[in-house]
Amino acid sequence: MSPATPRTRGTRQRLFDAAIELIGQRGAEAVTVDEIAAAAGVAKGTVYYNFGSKNELVAQLLEYGMGILLEALRGPAAEAGPGPDVLAEVRGMVGRALGFIEGYPAFVRLWMGEQWRAGGTWQPVLAGMRAAVLAEIRAALERVAVKVPPVPDHDLGTVATALFGAAFMVGVDRVSAVPAKPAGPAVEAVVAVAAGAFGLREPADDTMSHQ
């Protein structure tokens, strides 16, 4: 395919927006190419011209959203700087993850809906996404472990998985509430998972002592 012109990039974005909203609501298998094209205001053939197939469109949607999430998780380098709060980087990461959930609810519904669909078409893509997110979280925990050793028998890979699950459950619950629950307590509830893994009495504990 030739490089996208500005018009083509705009068309692809409309297709992305339409597809992610429809698929986030009903699941990828239930949405047709005709529906995506109609929602985007383009001809059905335009979907195939830009993506080749619905499966490729969904795969690119997942990868597109993952790029945004990973960029959010990595955040500004300054947040990883020195300070009395050894969990500052983790706290910043959790806050940005909750912000992502709030900002991209349709993508989160798509991801979570397809993540647990047994034998789904996009399982290889989803497995790679999950691994990439967990690697970012674990790397942050390993930087904490340089300052504070984790509690014995607390594997950082498992702690990363727990943080990932907690962030998504708390984040989705927060934005589902009417009105939305405040971000601060939600962030601290998730950070408490990491605090416990390092034996800290509270997320901002600067004593570095174990229970």
Short mmCIF file of C-alpha atoms in Angstrom, two decimals, residues 20-27 104-115 168 172:
data_model
loop_
_atom_site.label_atom_id
_atom_site.label_comp_id
_atom_site.label_asym_id
_atom_site.label_seq_id
_atom_site.Cartn_x
_atom_site.Cartn_y
_atom_site.Cartn_z
CA ILE A 20 -13.56 0.99 18.26
CA GLU A 21 -16.91 2.42 19.41
CA LEU A 22 -18.98 -0.32 17.77
CA ILE A 23 -16.66 -3.15 18.73
CA GLY A 24 -16.21 -1.83 22.26
CA GLN A 25 -19.98 -1.98 22.71
CA ARG A 26 -20.76 -5.32 21.06
CA GLY A 27 -17.56 -7.27 20.54
CA TYR A 104 -10.29 5.62 26.05
CA PRO A 105 -13.26 3.68 27.45
CA ALA A 106 -14.20 2.09 24.11
CA PHE A 107 -10.69 0.74 23.64
CA VAL A 108 -10.69 -0.66 27.18
CA ARG A 109 -14.00 -2.43 26.50
CA LEU A 110 -12.59 -3.86 23.28
CA TRP A 111 -9.41 -5.05 24.98
CA MET A 112 -11.08 -6.58 28.01
CA GLY A 113 -13.86 -8.15 25.94
CA GLU A 114 -11.45 -9.86 23.57
CA GLN A 115 -8.86 -10.67 26.24
CA PHE A 168 -8.09 -1.95 35.39
CA VAL A 172 -13.29 0.83 35.15
#
